[in-house]
């Protein structure tokens, strides 16, 4: 075994962790893979075989790569939350494989990723590396070109935003599934009263149907999604009415799944995936529904494990 093979073996031991860092930073599975690959290229060029804490070194490298990617995305006004949902991690209802479990550990649901999208790149880096992966501020500071005290302030601002905006999902998976099943049954019957009963009064529905997302913009009405786009809708009565409309005009079969480790659904029409639905449930009610219905992005997901 030569030095490069030895280094590659050490790197592979950290790949799952590095992708988890990159996924939280970027909200994109493909971009997370790209960031991890770039970290390997930098490691192989640096030849850091004598680095004692290789995991920590690689974590900061991935953080720097992701920060650059976020800044490029921001400067080009590309793929912000204004136009798309983060990529979901979809798995069978009976559990996640080890790689998926690492990706969505610590309740990294779509609702949290949506909030992270609203942070500045530097805030997101400080929060993800420190609060989620315990990287010291002394190591984060050089990445953002600030002092450790300033890096601490970045994380503090991000933490306040997250705590104020990201709901904490119920940990009881059985209870989550009961609520989702009640939602599906009520939508199928067209029972608005039953739907409102399982929805939080301030529930938020987000739908990403792709295609015309940029043209539709964040304020587009969900009813316009017959032609594609990104939209948000708030309030139990409005979301309940939209659920009935979806069911009436686009009848589909619902397959239970885990979406980012939480109870969700994969909808199919004539056996083909039409949407991935993620539910955020807090205190026995649905506080958030995130629907990915972009055909191009659905095709990139392996949904066979949920629909057979």
Coordinates of C-alpha atoms in Angstrom, one line a residue:
X1 CA 0.0 0.0 0.0
X2 CA 1.4 3.4 -1.0
X3 CA 1.0 6.7 0.8
X4 CA -1.9 7.8 -1.4
X5 CA -3.8 4.5 -0.7
X6 CA -3.2 4.9 3.0
X7 CA -4.4 8.5 2.9
X8 CA -7.5 7.5 0.9
X9 CA -8.3 4.8 3.5
X10 CA -8.1 7.4 6.3
X11 CA -10.3 9.8 4.3
X12 CA -13.0 7.2 3.7
X13 CA -13.5 6.7 7.4
X14 CA -14.6 10.4 7.6
X15 CA -16.7 10.5 4.4
X16 CA -20.1 10.0 6.1
X17 CA -19.3 12.7 8.6
X18 CA -18.1 15.1 6.0
X19 CA -21.2 14.7 3.8
X20 CA -23.4 15.3 6.9
X21 CA -21.6 18.6 7.4
X22 CA -21.9 19.6 3.8
X23 CA -25.6 18.6 3.6
X24 CA -26.4 20.9 6.5
X25 CA -24.4 23.7 4.9
X26 CA -25.8 23.4 1.4
X27 CA -29.2 21.6 1.6
X28 CA -28.2 19.8 -1.6
X29 CA -27.2 16.2 -1.7
X30 CA -25.4 16.5 -5.0
X31 CA -23.5 19.6 -3.9
X32 CA -22.6 17.9 -0.7
X33 CA -21.0 15.1 -2.6
X34 CA -19.1 17.7 -4.7
X35 CA -17.9 19.5 -1.5
X36 CA -16.6 16.2 -0.1
X37 CA -14.9 15.3 -3.3
X38 CA -13.2 18.7 -3.3
X39 CA -12.0 18.1 0.3
X40 CA -10.4 14.9 -0.9
X41 CA -8.6 16.7 -3.7
X42 CA -7.3 19.3 -1.3
X43 CA -6.2 16.5 1.1
X44 CA -4.4 14.6 -1.6
X45 CA -2.6 17.7 -2.8
X46 CA -1.6 18.7 0.7
X47 CA -0.5 15.2 1.6
X48 CA -1.5 15.8 5.2
X49 CA -0.7 12.2 6.2
X50 CA 0.9 13.4 9.4
X51 CA -2.2 15.4 10.6
X52 CA -3.1 14.0 13.9
X53 CA -6.7 15.1 14.0
X54 CA -7.6 14.4 10.4
X55 CA -11.3 14.5 11.1
X56 CA -11.1 18.0 12.5
X57 CA -8.9 19.2 9.6
X58 CA -11.2 17.8 7.0
X59 CA -14.3 19.3 8.7
X60 CA -12.8 22.8 8.5
X61 CA -11.8 22.1 4.9
X62 CA -15.4 21.1 4.0
X63 CA -16.7 24.1 5.8
X64 CA -14.5 26.4 3.8
X65 CA -15.5 24.7 0.5
X66 CA -19.2 25.0 1.4
X67 CA -18.8 28.6 2.5
X68 CA -17.3 29.4 -0.9
X69 CA -20.2 27.6 -2.7
X70 CA -22.8 29.5 -0.6
X71 CA -21.1 32.8 -1.4
X72 CA -21.1 32.0 -5.1
X73 CA -24.7 31.0 -4.9
X74 CA -25.6 34.2 -3.1
X75 CA -23.6 36.4 -5.5
X76 CA -25.4 34.9 -8.5
X77 CA -28.7 34.8 -6.6
X78 CA -29.0 31.1 -7.3
X79 CA -31.1 28.5 -5.6
X80 CA -32.0 30.3 -2.4
X81 CA -35.1 29.3 -0.4
X82 CA -36.9 31.9 -2.5
X83 CA -37.0 29.4 -5.3
X84 CA -36.6 25.8 -4.0
X85 CA -36.8 23.5 -1.1
X86 CA -33.7 21.6 0.3
X87 CA -33.2 18.1 -1.0
X88 CA -35.0 15.5 1.1
X89 CA -33.4 12.3 2.5
X90 CA -36.0 9.6 1.8
X91 CA -36.0 6.1 3.3
X92 CA -38.4 3.2 4.0
X93 CA -40.8 3.7 7.0
X94 CA -39.0 1.0 9.0
X95 CA -35.7 2.8 9.2
X96 CA -32.7 4.6 7.7
X97 CA -29.4 3.0 6.6
X98 CA -26.3 4.2 8.4
X99 CA -25.4 6.9 5.8
X100 CA -28.9 8.3 5.9
X101 CA -28.9 8.2 9.7
X102 CA -25.7 10.3 9.7
X103 CA -27.2 12.8 7.3
X104 CA -30.3 13.5 9.3
X105 CA -29.0 13.0 12.9
X106 CA -30.1 15.5 15.5
X107 CA -33.5 16.0 13.8
X108 CA -32.2 17.7 10.7
X109 CA -35.6 17.9 9.1
X110 CA -36.5 20.0 6.1
X111 CA -38.0 22.6 8.3
X112 CA -34.6 23.2 10.0
X113 CA -32.8 23.3 6.6
X114 CA -35.4 25.8 5.4
X115 CA -34.4 28.1 8.3
X116 CA -30.7 27.6 7.7
X117 CA -31.3 28.8 4.1
X118 CA -32.3 32.2 5.5
X119 CA -29.0 32.7 7.2
X120 CA -26.0 34.5 5.7
X121 CA -23.2 32.1 4.6
X122 CA -21.0 33.1 7.5
X123 CA -23.8 32.7 10.0
X124 CA -24.7 29.3 8.6
X125 CA -21.1 28.1 8.8
X126 CA -20.6 29.3 12.4
X127 CA -23.9 27.7 13.5
X128 CA -23.4 24.4 11.7
X129 CA -19.8 23.9 12.6
X130 CA -20.1 25.0 16.3
X131 CA -23.6 24.1 17.3
X132 CA -24.0 20.9 15.3
X133 CA -20.4 19.6 15.2
X134 CA -18.7 21.2 18.2
X135 CA -15.9 22.9 16.2
X136 CA -14.3 25.6 18.4
X137 CA -14.7 29.2 17.5
X138 CA -10.9 29.5 17.3
X139 CA -11.0 27.2 14.3
X140 CA -14.1 28.8 12.7
X141 CA -12.8 32.3 13.0
X142 CA -10.1 32.0 10.2
X143 CA -12.7 30.5 7.8
X144 CA -14.9 33.6 8.0
X145 CA -12.1 36.1 8.4
X146 CA -13.1 37.3 11.8
X147 CA -12.0 37.0 15.4
X148 CA -13.2 34.1 17.6
X149 CA -15.5 36.6 19.5
X150 CA -17.0 37.7 16.2
X151 CA -17.5 34.1 15.1
X152 CA -19.3 33.5 18.4
X153 CA -21.6 36.4 17.6
X154 CA -22.4 34.9 14.2
X155 CA -23.4 31.6 15.7
X156 CA -25.4 33.4 18.4
X157 CA -27.4 35.4 15.8
X158 CA -28.1 32.2 13.8
X159 CA -29.1 30.3 17.0
X160 CA -31.7 32.9 17.8
X161 CA -33.1 32.7 14.3
X162 CA -33.3 28.9 14.4
X163 CA -34.9 28.8 17.9
X164 CA -37.5 31.3 16.8
X165 CA -38.3 29.8 13.5
X166 CA -37.6 26.0 13.4
X167 CA -40.1 23.9 15.3
X168 CA -38.9 20.9 17.4
X169 CA -40.6 17.7 16.0
X170 CA -42.3 15.3 18.3
X171 CA -39.9 12.5 19.0
X172 CA -42.6 9.8 19.1
X173 CA -42.5 8.2 15.6
X174 CA -45.7 6.3 16.3
X175 CA -47.5 9.5 17.2
X176 CA -46.1 11.2 14.1
X177 CA -47.5 8.4 11.9
X178 CA -50.9 8.6 13.5
X179 CA -51.1 12.3 12.7
X180 CA -50.0 11.8 9.1
X181 CA -52.5 9.0 8.6
X182 CA -55.2 11.2 10.0
X183 CA -54.2 13.9 7.6
X184 CA -54.3 11.6 4.6
X185 CA -57.6 10.1 5.6
X186 CA -59.2 13.5 6.0
X187 CA -57.8 14.8 2.7
X188 CA -59.1 11.7 0.9
X189 CA -62.6 12.2 2.3
X190 CA -62.5 15.9 1.6
X191 CA -63.2 16.5 5.3
X192 CA -62.1 20.1 6.0
X193 CA -63.1 20.0 9.7
X194 CA -60.9 16.9 10.3
X195 CA -58.1 18.4 8.4
X196 CA -58.1 21.6 10.4
X197 CA -58.2 19.5 13.6
X198 CA -54.8 18.0 12.8
X199 CA -53.2 21.2 11.6
X200 CA -51.6 23.9 13.8
X201 CA -53.4 27.2 13.4
X202 CA -50.2 28.7 12.0
X203 CA -49.2 25.7 9.8
X204 CA -46.9 26.5 6.9
X205 CA -47.2 24.7 3.6
X206 CA -44.3 24.9 1.2
X207 CA -44.4 23.4 -2.3
X208 CA -41.6 23.2 -4.8
X209 CA -42.8 22.0 -8.2
X210 CA -39.7 23.1 -10.1
X211 CA -39.9 24.4 -13.7
X212 CA -41.3 27.9 -13.1
X213 CA -40.0 28.3 -9.6
X214 CA -38.0 31.4 -10.3
X215 CA -40.8 33.0 -12.3
X216 CA -43.4 32.1 -9.6
X217 CA -41.3 33.5 -6.7
X218 CA -41.9 32.9 -3.0
X219 CA -45.2 34.8 -2.9
X220 CA -46.9 32.8 -5.6
X221 CA -50.2 31.2 -4.7
X222 CA -50.2 27.4 -4.3
X223 CA -53.1 27.1 -6.7
X224 CA -50.8 28.3 -9.5
X225 CA -48.7 25.2 -9.2
X226 CA -50.5 23.4 -11.9
X227 CA -47.9 25.0 -14.1
X228 CA -45.0 24.5 -11.7
X229 CA -43.2 26.9 -9.3
X230 CA -42.4 27.5 -5.6
X231 CA -45.1 28.7 -3.2
X232 CA -45.9 29.1 0.4
X233 CA -49.3 29.1 2.2
X234 CA -50.0 29.7 5.8
X235 CA -53.0 29.0 8.2
X236 CA -54.9 25.8 8.9
X237 CA -58.0 26.7 6.9
X238 CA -56.0 27.7 3.8
X239 CA -53.8 24.6 4.0
X240 CA -56.8 22.3 4.6
X241 CA -58.5 23.7 1.6
X242 CA -55.5 23.3 -0.6
X243 CA -55.1 19.7 0.6
X244 CA -58.6 18.9 -0.6
X245 CA -57.9 20.7 -3.9
X246 CA -54.7 18.7 -4.5
X247 CA -56.6 15.4 -3.8
X248 CA -59.5 16.3 -6.0
X249 CA -57.5 17.4 -9.1
X250 CA -54.5 15.1 -8.7
X251 CA -55.6 11.8 -7.2
X252 CA -52.6 9.8 -6.1
X253 CA -51.5 6.9 -3.9
X254 CA -49.7 7.7 -0.7
X255 CA -46.8 5.5 0.4
X256 CA -45.5 5.9 4.0
X257 CA -41.8 6.9 4.2
X258 CA -39.3 8.5 6.4
X259 CA -38.3 12.0 5.1
X260 CA -35.3 13.3 6.9
X261 CA -36.0 10.8 9.7
X262 CA -39.6 12.0 10.2
X263 CA -42.9 10.6 9.1
X264 CA -43.6 11.4 5.5
X265 CA -45.1 10.2 2.3
X266 CA -44.1 9.4 -1.3
X267 CA -47.1 10.1 -3.6
X268 CA -47.4 8.2 -6.9
X269 CA -49.7 8.6 -9.9
X270 CA -50.0 5.5 -12.0
X271 CA -47.1 4.0 -10.1
X272 CA -44.7 7.0 -10.8
X273 CA -43.5 9.3 -8.0
X274 CA -45.3 12.6 -8.1
X275 CA -44.3 14.2 -4.8
X276 CA -42.3 13.7 -1.6
X277 CA -44.2 15.1 1.4
X278 CA -42.4 15.9 4.7
X279 CA -44.5 16.7 7.8
X280 CA -43.2 18.5 10.9
X281 CA -45.4 17.6 13.9
X282 CA -45.2 19.4 17.2
X283 CA -47.5 18.7 20.2
X284 CA -49.6 16.4 18.1
X285 CA -50.4 18.8 15.3
X286 CA -48.8 19.5 11.9
X287 CA -46.9 22.7 12.0
X288 CA -45.2 22.4 8.6
X289 CA -45.7 20.5 5.3
X290 CA -42.9 20.6 2.7
X291 CA -43.8 19.1 -0.7
X292 CA -41.2 18.4 -3.4
X293 CA -43.0 17.9 -6.7
X294 CA -40.3 18.9 -9.1
X295 CA -40.1 16.0 -11.7
X296 CA -36.5 16.5 -12.4
X297 CA -35.4 16.4 -8.8
X298 CA -37.7 13.5 -8.0
X299 CA -36.1 11.5 -10.8
X300 CA -32.7 12.0 -9.1
X301 CA -33.9 10.4 -5.8
X302 CA -34.0 6.7 -5.2
X303 CA -37.7 6.3 -4.2
X304 CA -37.9 2.6 -5.1
X305 CA -37.4 1.6 -1.5
X306 CA -40.6 3.3 -0.5
X307 CA -42.9 2.4 -3.4
X308 CA -41.6 -1.0 -4.4

